[in-house]
């Protein structure tokens, strides 16, 4: 699968203006271990952005991957397509979803501060039921947002994971686990990153639609 270009300059992002389509796009928010508190940027995002929904899990503190898959199945089944905004363990949920029947409904994923499962399990043994590390390339465009001092994933591992998943890597410096404890409440940069992802996905779909018309007009291919 070819990787999408997510680095093209977009004037609306530089000016701070966001497109109506991106703001209204269906977005499923995937918190990580222990969920996200009301002060967490994910919960604020759900309030700020129309069309955003937090995928609530039965168990945040002792999760199993199969249960989390089922809740994401339910959420995706009620959409025509959605972007994922995941944090920490939620990133592993998104990445492990690549071969699920409804994966085709995922239009893109913003993967913020993913955790290395072995590291997270050493710190929180109850994560032992969360399967294995998802390491396959993702069938949808994605941006991996990493911190240089994240206790759950080193910078080197973030680079490796982005390469394996086929994600664009965006490092935001020393930002801890990009959560409330490291000062992340409302996070406007996250909105801009999703806008980049939205435009890349939209441009890719437009290219696929227009490709047959280009080839039909090329006499050398007849």
PDB file of C-alpha atoms in Angstrom, residues 5-6 9 44 54 56 58 71 76 94 101 110 118 143 150 159 170 174 180 208 219:
ATOM      1  CA  UNK A   5       1.709  12.512   1.607  1.00  0.00           C
ATOM      2  CA  UNK A   6       0.698  14.325   4.780  1.00  0.00           C
ATOM      3  CA  UNK A   9       1.432  22.839   3.125  1.00  0.00           C
ATOM      4  CA  UNK A  44     -12.489  18.190  25.569  1.00  0.00           C
ATOM      5  CA  UNK A  54     -15.889   8.746  22.685  1.00  0.00           C
ATOM      6  CA  UNK A  56     -16.710   3.904  25.875  1.00  0.00           C
ATOM      7  CA  UNK A  58     -16.885  -1.819  29.712  1.00  0.00           C
ATOM      8  CA  UNK A  71     -17.082  -1.752  21.195  1.00  0.00           C
ATOM      9  CA  UNK A  76     -18.096   1.870  13.311  1.00  0.00           C
ATOM     10  CA  UNK A  94      -6.651   1.144  16.311  1.00  0.00           C
ATOM     11  CA  UNK A 101     -14.260  -6.700   8.822  1.00  0.00           C
ATOM     12  CA  UNK A 110      -4.397  10.127  14.614  1.00  0.00           C
ATOM     13  CA  UNK A 118       5.572  -4.847  26.926  1.00  0.00           C
ATOM     14  CA  UNK A 143      -0.129  10.173  11.861  1.00  0.00           C
ATOM     15  CA  UNK A 150       7.239   9.422  27.006  1.00  0.00           C
ATOM     16  CA  UNK A 159      10.289   5.861  14.894  1.00  0.00           C
ATOM     17  CA  UNK A 170       5.308  13.946  14.234  1.00  0.00           C
ATOM     18  CA  UNK A 174       9.424  16.652  25.643  1.00  0.00           C
ATOM     19  CA  UNK A 180      -3.339  15.761  31.668  1.00  0.00           C
ATOM     20  CA  UNK A 208      -8.780   7.242  -7.107  1.00  0.00           C
ATOM     21  CA  UNK A 219      -4.412   6.309 -26.403  1.00  0.00           C
TER      22      UNK A 219
END
